[in-house]
Amino acid sequence: MAKSMYLLWGSGSPPCWRLMITLEEKKLQGYKQKLLSFEKEEHKSKEVLEINPRGQLPTFKHGENIINESVGACLYLENQFKSQGNKLIPDSPAEQALMYQRMMEGLFFLEKMEFFVFYDFYAPEGERHDSALKRHKDNLVTELKLWESYLENCCFRGFSLADVVFFPSIACTFAYGLSPERYPKLAKYYNLLKDRPSIKATWPPKWFQFEQRSESLKEI
Amino acid sequence: MAKSMYLLWGSGSPPCWRLMITLEEKKLQGYKQKLLSFEKEEHKSKEVLEINPRGQLPTFKHGENIINESVGACLYLENQFKSQGNKLIPDSPAEQALMYQRMMEGLFFLEKMEFFVFYDFYAPEGERHDSALKRHKDNLVTELKLWESYLENCCFRGFSLADVVFFPSIACTFAYGLSPERYPKLAKYYNLLKDRPSIKATWPPKWFQFEQRSESLKEI
């Protein structure tokens, strides 16, 4: 099955990483893949645009089926390969509700991180304001504190699509210098999962814009 | 079953509307509900914050299970009530892939619309730039054209969660003055679905900030 899959991905991109973790969890190793460079704008190449008009990574095909949105692709793979590999959507209504809730909230987390870390990318020169940057920073801190509170009673029961969506983003924050002392629950969660085989096997060879950004979350 | 559900919602909010359409489609009428006012900041009230720390609508409980994220709640309801009412996730792999893809893309559509229509809300006075507003407008036009192209071959096969997510947003654009002549496929899609019973039964009694905004998409 995995042989009919084709993934175009960029290193350090949380959406790409989500999909790669899911492929590992579902024992779908051996898929065709190509690592592209964001810096060289390869995500805007003809090959990508033919499959993904948004020119984004991941870009993913399973046979003739195209599903580029990472969360959509993870849901699709879990549904198509229910009994293969690890189950990523729990059965019990309570666990399922929490899983879907955190999975979707995980998208906000990433967005809030990116609005702060990549502020210069979102706001061109001449449109930047210290007040806006501070607001994005405050929003991210609020978000981090919210997830700290979620993890108070170890909110993630088992490994599920909630972790698939959230873990790559929280790994980014630590790669960008987030303080484990200030966010101990998040650090504990990160350390608990970072050696999971599916995560280790797909660890980004390099972080997206890591070099310039490694210190950007140090003070928050 | 519906009796154990409680929905706090705001009129004209696409995320709230998604959930209400899903409840209709799954024959879960009769749930407890309360209409709150965004203008009066009732989404930041104690009652909401106790269930939803983000202070957003929808806020939704099924028994003791809390699931406030609209797409998460729709996925949850479809999974919990698979054989009740209409099936909202197709079985065939090809249709399922397309459904998940469009469902997640529907979130971007709404975001791009909001960044333009509610620009003054996102950018406080002193941080506003014509260049930013123009960029948001261009992004929305690109997005609208993309969906026009998706609808070229009538991309939505049957009614699914892709429509549940997308329809409320496209209904907003027409409420905000979008030209049916300039976007004929979107207009056709809108007209095809607007009288569907689940949609008609949940039509917003008033649009969020409609009064001030009704013309804002007229020229795009």
JSON list of N, CA, C and O in Angstrom, two decimals, chain A residues 67-111:
[
{"chain": "A", "resi": 67, "resn": "ILE", "atom": "N", "xyz": [-4.35, 14.44, -1.12]},
{"chain": "A", "resi": 67, "resn": "ILE", "atom": "CA", "xyz": [-4.81, 15.04, 0.13]},
{"chain": "A", "resi": 67, "resn": "ILE", "atom": "C", "xyz": [-3.63, 15.72, 0.81]},
{"chain": "A", "resi": 67, "resn": "ILE", "atom": "O", "xyz": [-2.76, 15.09, 1.41]},
{"chain": "A", "resi": 68, "resn": "ASN", "atom": "N", "xyz": [-3.58, 17.04, 0.59]},
{"chain": "A", "resi": 68, "resn": "ASN", "atom": "CA", "xyz": [-2.42, 17.83, 0.99]},
{"chain": "A", "resi": 68, "resn": "ASN", "atom": "C", "xyz": [-2.53, 18.42, 2.38]},
{"chain": "A", "resi": 68, "resn": "ASN", "atom": "O", "xyz": [-1.51, 18.75, 2.99]},
{"chain": "A", "resi": 69, "resn": "GLU", "atom": "N", "xyz": [-3.73, 18.62, 2.86]},
{"chain": "A", "resi": 69, "resn": "GLU", "atom": "CA", "xyz": [-3.90, 19.20, 4.20]},
{"chain": "A", "resi": 69, "resn": "GLU", "atom": "C", "xyz": [-3.51, 18.16, 5.23]},
{"chain": "A", "resi": 69, "resn": "GLU", "atom": "O", "xyz": [-4.09, 17.07, 5.27]},
{"chain": "A", "resi": 70, "resn": "SER", "atom": "N", "xyz": [-2.57, 18.52, 6.10]},
{"chain": "A", "resi": 70, "resn": "SER", "atom": "CA", "xyz": [-1.97, 17.51, 6.97]},
{"chain": "A", "resi": 70, "resn": "SER", "atom": "C", "xyz": [-2.99, 16.82, 7.88]},
{"chain": "A", "resi": 70, "resn": "SER", "atom": "O", "xyz": [-3.00, 15.59, 7.99]},
{"chain": "A", "resi": 71, "resn": "VAL", "atom": "N", "xyz": [-3.86, 17.59, 8.52]},
{"chain": "A", "resi": 71, "resn": "VAL", "atom": "CA", "xyz": [-4.82, 16.97, 9.43]},
{"chain": "A", "resi": 71, "resn": "VAL", "atom": "C", "xyz": [-5.81, 16.10, 8.64]},
{"chain": "A", "resi": 71, "resn": "VAL", "atom": "O", "xyz": [-6.16, 15.00, 9.07]},
{"chain": "A", "resi": 72, "resn": "GLY", "atom": "N", "xyz": [-6.21, 16.59, 7.49]},
{"chain": "A", "resi": 72, "resn": "GLY", "atom": "CA", "xyz": [-7.08, 15.80, 6.62]},
{"chain": "A", "resi": 72, "resn": "GLY", "atom": "C", "xyz": [-6.41, 14.49, 6.22]},
{"chain": "A", "resi": 72, "resn": "GLY", "atom": "O", "xyz": [-7.03, 13.42, 6.24]},
{"chain": "A", "resi": 73, "resn": "ALA", "atom": "N", "xyz": [-5.13, 14.56, 5.87]},
{"chain": "A", "resi": 73, "resn": "ALA", "atom": "CA", "xyz": [-4.40, 13.36, 5.45]},
{"chain": "A", "resi": 73, "resn": "ALA", "atom": "C", "xyz": [-4.27, 12.37, 6.61]},
{"chain": "A", "resi": 73, "resn": "ALA", "atom": "O", "xyz": [-4.40, 11.15, 6.41]},
{"chain": "A", "resi": 74, "resn": "CYS", "atom": "N", "xyz": [-4.03, 12.88, 7.80]},
{"chain": "A", "resi": 74, "resn": "CYS", "atom": "CA", "xyz": [-3.92, 11.99, 8.97]},
{"chain": "A", "resi": 74, "resn": "CYS", "atom": "C", "xyz": [-5.25, 11.29, 9.25]},
{"chain": "A", "resi": 74, "resn": "CYS", "atom": "O", "xyz": [-5.29, 10.09, 9.52]},
{"chain": "A", "resi": 75, "resn": "LEU", "atom": "N", "xyz": [-6.35, 12.05, 9.17]},
{"chain": "A", "resi": 75, "resn": "LEU", "atom": "CA", "xyz": [-7.68, 11.46, 9.37]},
{"chain": "A", "resi": 75, "resn": "LEU", "atom": "C", "xyz": [-7.96, 10.41, 8.29]},
{"chain": "A", "resi": 75, "resn": "LEU", "atom": "O", "xyz": [-8.48, 9.33, 8.57]},
{"chain": "A", "resi": 76, "resn": "TYR", "atom": "N", "xyz": [-7.60, 10.74, 7.08]},
{"chain": "A", "resi": 76, "resn": "TYR", "atom": "CA", "xyz": [-7.80, 9.81, 5.95]},
{"chain": "A", "resi": 76, "resn": "TYR", "atom": "C", "xyz": [-7.02, 8.52, 6.16]},
{"chain": "A", "resi": 76, "resn": "TYR", "atom": "O", "xyz": [-7.57, 7.42, 6.02]},
{"chain": "A", "resi": 77, "resn": "LEU", "atom": "N", "xyz": [-5.75, 8.63, 6.52]},
{"chain": "A", "resi": 77, "resn": "LEU", "atom": "CA", "xyz": [-4.93, 7.42, 6.70]},
{"chain": "A", "resi": 77, "resn": "LEU", "atom": "C", "xyz": [-5.44, 6.57, 7.86]},
{"chain": "A", "resi": 77, "resn": "LEU", "atom": "O", "xyz": [-5.48, 5.34, 7.77]},
{"chain": "A", "resi": 78, "resn": "GLU", "atom": "N", "xyz": [-5.83, 7.22, 8.95]},
{"chain": "A", "resi": 78, "resn": "GLU", "atom": "CA", "xyz": [-6.38, 6.47, 10.08]},
{"chain": "A", "resi": 78, "resn": "GLU", "atom": "C", "xyz": [-7.65, 5.72, 9.67]},
{"chain": "A", "resi": 78, "resn": "GLU", "atom": "O", "xyz": [-7.84, 4.56, 10.03]},
{"chain": "A", "resi": 79, "resn": "ASN", "atom": "N", "xyz": [-8.49, 6.37, 8.88]},
{"chain": "A", "resi": 79, "resn": "ASN", "atom": "CA", "xyz": [-9.73, 5.74, 8.43]},
{"chain": "A", "resi": 79, "resn": "ASN", "atom": "C", "xyz": [-9.49, 4.63, 7.42]},
{"chain": "A", "resi": 79, "resn": "ASN", "atom": "O", "xyz": [-10.17, 3.61, 7.44]},
{"chain": "A", "resi": 80, "resn": "GLN", "atom": "N", "xyz": [-8.55, 4.83, 6.53]},
{"chain": "A", "resi": 80, "resn": "GLN", "atom": "CA", "xyz": [-8.28, 3.83, 5.49]},
{"chain": "A", "resi": 80, "resn": "GLN", "atom": "C", "xyz": [-7.52, 2.63, 6.02]},
{"chain": "A", "resi": 80, "resn": "GLN", "atom": "O", "xyz": [-7.58, 1.54, 5.44]},
{"chain": "A", "resi": 81, "resn": "PHE", "atom": "N", "xyz": [-6.76, 2.82, 7.08]},
{"chain": "A", "resi": 81, "resn": "PHE", "atom": "CA", "xyz": [-5.92, 1.73, 7.61]},
{"chain": "A", "resi": 81, "resn": "PHE", "atom": "C", "xyz": [-6.22, 1.51, 9.09]},
{"chain": "A", "resi": 81, "resn": "PHE", "atom": "O", "xyz": [-5.29, 1.40, 9.90]},
{"chain": "A", "resi": 82, "resn": "LYS", "atom": "N", "xyz": [-7.49, 1.44, 9.39]},
{"chain": "A", "resi": 82, "resn": "LYS", "atom": "CA", "xyz": [-7.96, 1.34, 10.78]},
{"chain": "A", "resi": 82, "resn": "LYS", "atom": "C", "xyz": [-7.28, 0.23, 11.56]},
{"chain": "A", "resi": 82, "resn": "LYS", "atom": "O", "xyz": [-6.85, 0.43, 12.70]},
{"chain": "A", "resi": 83, "resn": "SER", "atom": "N", "xyz": [-7.19, -0.95, 10.95]},
{"chain": "A", "resi": 83, "resn": "SER", "atom": "CA", "xyz": [-6.71, -2.11, 11.71]},
{"chain": "A", "resi": 83, "resn": "SER", "atom": "C", "xyz": [-5.21, -2.34, 11.52]},
{"chain": "A", "resi": 83, "resn": "SER", "atom": "O", "xyz": [-4.67, -3.34, 11.96]},
{"chain": "A", "resi": 84, "resn": "GLN", "atom": "N", "xyz": [-4.55, -1.41, 10.86]},
{"chain": "A", "resi": 84, "resn": "GLN", "atom": "CA", "xyz": [-3.10, -1.56, 10.62]},
{"chain": "A", "resi": 84, "resn": "GLN", "atom": "C", "xyz": [-2.31, -0.63, 11.53]},
{"chain": "A", "resi": 84, "resn": "GLN", "atom": "O", "xyz": [-2.67, 0.54, 11.68]},
{"chain": "A", "resi": 85, "resn": "GLY", "atom": "N", "xyz": [-1.25, -1.14, 12.15]},
{"chain": "A", "resi": 85, "resn": "GLY", "atom": "CA", "xyz": [-0.44, -0.29, 13.02]},
{"chain": "A", "resi": 85, "resn": "GLY", "atom": "C", "xyz": [-1.22, 0.17, 14.25]},
{"chain": "A", "resi": 85, "resn": "GLY", "atom": "O", "xyz": [-2.13, -0.52, 14.70]},
{"chain": "A", "resi": 86, "resn": "ASN", "atom": "N", "xyz": [-0.85, 1.34, 14.76]},
{"chain": "A", "resi": 86, "resn": "ASN", "atom": "CA", "xyz": [-1.51, 1.84, 15.97]},
{"chain": "A", "resi": 86, "resn": "ASN", "atom": "C", "xyz": [-2.80, 2.58, 15.66]},
{"chain": "A", "resi": 86, "resn": "ASN", "atom": "O", "xyz": [-2.89, 3.31, 14.67]},
{"chain": "A", "resi": 87, "resn": "LYS", "atom": "N", "xyz": [-3.76, 2.38, 16.55]},
{"chain": "A", "resi": 87, "resn": "LYS", "atom": "CA", "xyz": [-5.05, 3.06, 16.44]},
{"chain": "A", "resi": 87, "resn": "LYS", "atom": "C", "xyz": [-4.86, 4.50, 16.91]},
{"chain": "A", "resi": 87, "resn": "LYS", "atom": "O", "xyz": [-4.39, 4.73, 18.02]},
{"chain": "A", "resi": 88, "resn": "LEU", "atom": "N", "xyz": [-5.24, 5.48, 16.11]},
{"chain": "A", "resi": 88, "resn": "LEU", "atom": "CA", "xyz": [-4.96, 6.87, 16.45]},
{"chain": "A", "resi": 88, "resn": "LEU", "atom": "C", "xyz": [-6.21, 7.69, 16.83]},
{"chain": "A", "resi": 88, "resn": "LEU", "atom": "O", "xyz": [-6.12, 8.87, 17.14]},
{"chain": "A", "resi": 89, "resn": "ILE", "atom": "N", "xyz": [-7.38, 7.05, 16.74]},
{"chain": "A", "resi": 89, "resn": "ILE", "atom": "CA", "xyz": [-8.62, 7.67, 17.24]},
{"chain": "A", "resi": 89, "resn": "ILE", "atom": "C", "xyz": [-9.23, 6.73, 18.26]},
{"chain": "A", "resi": 89, "resn": "ILE", "atom": "O", "xyz": [-9.60, 5.61, 17.92]},
{"chain": "A", "resi": 90, "resn": "PRO", "atom": "N", "xyz": [-9.29, 7.15, 19.53]},
{"chain": "A", "resi": 90, "resn": "PRO", "atom": "CA", "xyz": [-9.82, 6.23, 20.57]},
{"chain": "A", "resi": 90, "resn": "PRO", "atom": "C", "xyz": [-11.31, 5.96, 20.37]},
{"chain": "A", "resi": 90, "resn": "PRO", "atom": "O", "xyz": [-12.02, 6.76, 19.77]},
{"chain": "A", "resi": 91, "resn": "ASP", "atom": "N", "xyz": [-11.77, 4.84, 20.91]},
{"chain": "A", "resi": 91, "resn": "ASP", "atom": "CA", "xyz": [-13.18, 4.45, 20.74]},
{"chain": "A", "resi": 91, "resn": "ASP", "atom": "C", "xyz": [-14.12, 5.13, 21.74]},
{"chain": "A", "resi": 91, "resn": "ASP", "atom": "O", "xyz": [-15.22, 5.50, 21.38]},
{"chain": "A", "resi": 92, "resn": "SER", "atom": "N", "xyz": [-13.69, 5.24, 22.99]},
{"chain": "A", "resi": 92, "resn": "SER", "atom": "CA", "xyz": [-14.63, 5.71, 24.02]},
{"chain": "A", "resi": 92, "resn": "SER", "atom": "C", "xyz": [-15.04, 7.15, 23.72]},
{"chain": "A", "resi": 92, "resn": "SER", "atom": "O", "xyz": [-14.20, 7.99, 23.35]},
{"chain": "A", "resi": 93, "resn": "PRO", "atom": "N", "xyz": [-16.33, 7.46, 23.87]},
{"chain": "A", "resi": 93, "resn": "PRO", "atom": "CA", "xyz": [-16.82, 8.82, 23.57]},
{"chain": "A", "resi": 93, "resn": "PRO", "atom": "C", "xyz": [-16.03, 9.91, 24.30]},
{"chain": "A", "resi": 93, "resn": "PRO", "atom": "O", "xyz": [-15.67, 10.92, 23.70]},
{"chain": "A", "resi": 94, "resn": "ALA", "atom": "N", "xyz": [-15.73, 9.70, 25.57]},
{"chain": "A", "resi": 94, "resn": "ALA", "atom": "CA", "xyz": [-15.02, 10.73, 26.34]},
{"chain": "A", "resi": 94, "resn": "ALA", "atom": "C", "xyz": [-13.63, 10.98, 25.77]},
{"chain": "A", "resi": 94, "resn": "ALA", "atom": "O", "xyz": [-13.21, 12.13, 25.59]},
{"chain": "A", "resi": 95, "resn": "GLU", "atom": "N", "xyz": [-12.92, 9.89, 25.49]},
{"chain": "A", "resi": 95, "resn": "GLU", "atom": "CA", "xyz": [-11.56, 10.06, 24.96]},
{"chain": "A", "resi": 95, "resn": "GLU", "atom": "C", "xyz": [-11.58, 10.62, 23.55]},
{"chain": "A", "resi": 95, "resn": "GLU", "atom": "O", "xyz": [-10.72, 11.39, 23.16]},
{"chain": "A", "resi": 96, "resn": "GLN", "atom": "N", "xyz": [-12.60, 10.22, 22.79]},
{"chain": "A", "resi": 96, "resn": "GLN", "atom": "CA", "xyz": [-12.70, 10.69, 21.42]},
{"chain": "A", "resi": 96, "resn": "GLN", "atom": "C", "xyz": [-13.00, 12.20, 21.38]},
{"chain": "A", "resi": 96, "resn": "GLN", "atom": "O", "xyz": [-12.43, 12.94, 20.58]},
{"chain": "A", "resi": 97, "resn": "ALA", "atom": "N", "xyz": [-13.90, 12.64, 22.26]},
{"chain": "A", "resi": 97, "resn": "ALA", "atom": "CA", "xyz": [-14.23, 14.07, 22.32]},
{"chain": "A", "resi": 97, "resn": "ALA", "atom": "C", "xyz": [-12.98, 14.88, 22.64]},
{"chain": "A", "resi": 97, "resn": "ALA", "atom": "O", "xyz": [-12.67, 15.87, 21.96]},
{"chain": "A", "resi": 98, "resn": "LEU", "atom": "N", "xyz": [-12.25, 14.44, 23.65]},
{"chain": "A", "resi": 98, "resn": "LEU", "atom": "CA", "xyz": [-11.04, 15.15, 24.05]},
{"chain": "A", "resi": 98, "resn": "LEU", "atom": "C", "xyz": [-9.99, 15.14, 22.92]},
{"chain": "A", "resi": 98, "resn": "LEU", "atom": "O", "xyz": [-9.32, 16.14, 22.66]},
{"chain": "A", "resi": 99, "resn": "MET", "atom": "N", "xyz": [-9.89, 14.01, 22.26]},
{"chain": "A", "resi": 99, "resn": "MET", "atom": "CA", "xyz": [-8.93, 13.88, 21.17]},
{"chain": "A", "resi": 99, "resn": "MET", "atom": "C", "xyz": [-9.23, 14.86, 20.05]},
{"chain": "A", "resi": 99, "resn": "MET", "atom": "O", "xyz": [-8.36, 15.61, 19.60]},
{"chain": "A", "resi": 100, "resn": "TYR", "atom": "N", "xyz": [-10.48, 14.90, 19.58]},
{"chain": "A", "resi": 100, "resn": "TYR", "atom": "CA", "xyz": [-10.83, 15.82, 18.49]},
{"chain": "A", "resi": 100, "resn": "TYR", "atom": "C", "xyz": [-10.65, 17.28, 18.93]},
{"chain": "A", "resi": 100, "resn": "TYR", "atom": "O", "xyz": [-10.23, 18.13, 18.15]},
{"chain": "A", "resi": 101, "resn": "GLN", "atom": "N", "xyz": [-11.01, 17.55, 20.19]},
{"chain": "A", "resi": 101, "resn": "GLN", "atom": "CA", "xyz": [-10.88, 18.91, 20.71]},
{"chain": "A", "resi": 101, "resn": "GLN", "atom": "C", "xyz": [-9.41, 19.36, 20.68]},
{"chain": "A", "resi": 101, "resn": "GLN", "atom": "O", "xyz": [-9.07, 20.40, 20.14]},
{"chain": "A", "resi": 102, "resn": "ARG", "atom": "N", "xyz": [-8.54, 18.52, 21.23]},
{"chain": "A", "resi": 102, "resn": "ARG", "atom": "CA", "xyz": [-7.11, 18.91, 21.27]},
{"chain": "A", "resi": 102, "resn": "ARG", "atom": "C", "xyz": [-6.48, 18.90, 19.88]},
{"chain": "A", "resi": 102, "resn": "ARG", "atom": "O", "xyz": [-5.61, 19.70, 19.58]},
{"chain": "A", "resi": 103, "resn": "MET", "atom": "N", "xyz": [-6.90, 17.99, 19.05]},
{"chain": "A", "resi": 103, "resn": "MET", "atom": "CA", "xyz": [-6.36, 17.93, 17.68]},
{"chain": "A", "resi": 103, "resn": "MET", "atom": "C", "xyz": [-6.62, 19.26, 16.97]},
{"chain": "A", "resi": 103, "resn": "MET", "atom": "O", "xyz": [-5.71, 19.83, 16.36]},
{"chain": "A", "resi": 104, "resn": "MET", "atom": "N", "xyz": [-7.83, 19.77, 17.06]},
{"chain": "A", "resi": 104, "resn": "MET", "atom": "CA", "xyz": [-8.15, 21.03, 16.38]},
{"chain": "A", "resi": 104, "resn": "MET", "atom": "C", "xyz": [-7.49, 22.22, 17.08]},
{"chain": "A", "resi": 104, "resn": "MET", "atom": "O", "xyz": [-7.02, 23.15, 16.42]},
{"chain": "A", "resi": 105, "resn": "GLU", "atom": "N", "xyz": [-7.44, 22.18, 18.40]},
{"chain": "A", "resi": 105, "resn": "GLU", "atom": "CA", "xyz": [-6.76, 23.27, 19.12]},
{"chain": "A", "resi": 105, "resn": "GLU", "atom": "C", "xyz": [-5.27, 23.31, 18.76]},
{"chain": "A", "resi": 105, "resn": "GLU", "atom": "O", "xyz": [-4.64, 24.37, 18.80]},
{"chain": "A", "resi": 106, "resn": "GLY", "atom": "N", "xyz": [-4.73, 22.15, 18.45]},
{"chain": "A", "resi": 106, "resn": "GLY", "atom": "CA", "xyz": [-3.31, 22.08, 18.07]},
{"chain": "A", "resi": 106, "resn": "GLY", "atom": "C", "xyz": [-3.00, 22.97, 16.86]},
{"chain": "A", "resi": 106, "resn": "GLY", "atom": "O", "xyz": [-1.88, 23.47, 16.72]},
{"chain": "A", "resi": 107, "resn": "LEU", "atom": "N", "xyz": [-3.99, 23.16, 16.01]},
{"chain": "A", "resi": 107, "resn": "LEU", "atom": "CA", "xyz": [-3.79, 24.04, 14.85]},
{"chain": "A", "resi": 107, "resn": "LEU", "atom": "C", "xyz": [-3.61, 25.49, 15.29]},
{"chain": "A", "resi": 107, "resn": "LEU", "atom": "O", "xyz": [-2.81, 26.22, 14.73]},
{"chain": "A", "resi": 108, "resn": "PHE", "atom": "N", "xyz": [-4.39, 25.90, 16.30]},
{"chain": "A", "resi": 108, "resn": "PHE", "atom": "CA", "xyz": [-4.24, 27.28, 16.81]},
{"chain": "A", "resi": 108, "resn": "PHE", "atom": "C", "xyz": [-2.87, 27.49, 17.43]},
{"chain": "A", "resi": 108, "resn": "PHE", "atom": "O", "xyz": [-2.29, 28.54, 17.33]},
{"chain": "A", "resi": 109, "resn": "PHE", "atom": "N", "xyz": [-2.44, 26.46, 18.16]},
{"chain": "A", "resi": 109, "resn": "PHE", "atom": "CA", "xyz": [-1.15, 26.58, 18.83]},
{"chain": "A", "resi": 109, "resn": "PHE", "atom": "C", "xyz": [-0.07, 26.92, 17.80]},
{"chain": "A", "resi": 109, "resn": "PHE", "atom": "O", "xyz": [0.72, 27.84, 17.98]},
{"chain": "A", "resi": 110, "resn": "LEU", "atom": "N", "xyz": [-0.05, 26.15, 16.73]},
{"chain": "A", "resi": 110, "resn": "LEU", "atom": "CA", "xyz": [0.96, 26.39, 15.69]},
{"chain": "A", "resi": 110, "resn": "LEU", "atom": "C", "xyz": [0.82, 27.79, 15.10]},
{"chain": "A", "resi": 110, "resn": "LEU", "atom": "O", "xyz": [1.81, 28.50, 14.92]},
{"chain": "A", "resi": 111, "resn": "GLU", "atom": "N", "xyz": [-0.41, 28.18, 14.83]},
{"chain": "A", "resi": 111, "resn": "GLU", "atom": "CA", "xyz": [-0.65, 29.49, 14.23]},
{"chain": "A", "resi": 111, "resn": "GLU", "atom": "C", "xyz": [-0.13, 30.61, 15.14]},
{"chain": "A", "resi": 111, "resn": "GLU", "atom": "O", "xyz": [0.54, 31.53, 14.68]}
]
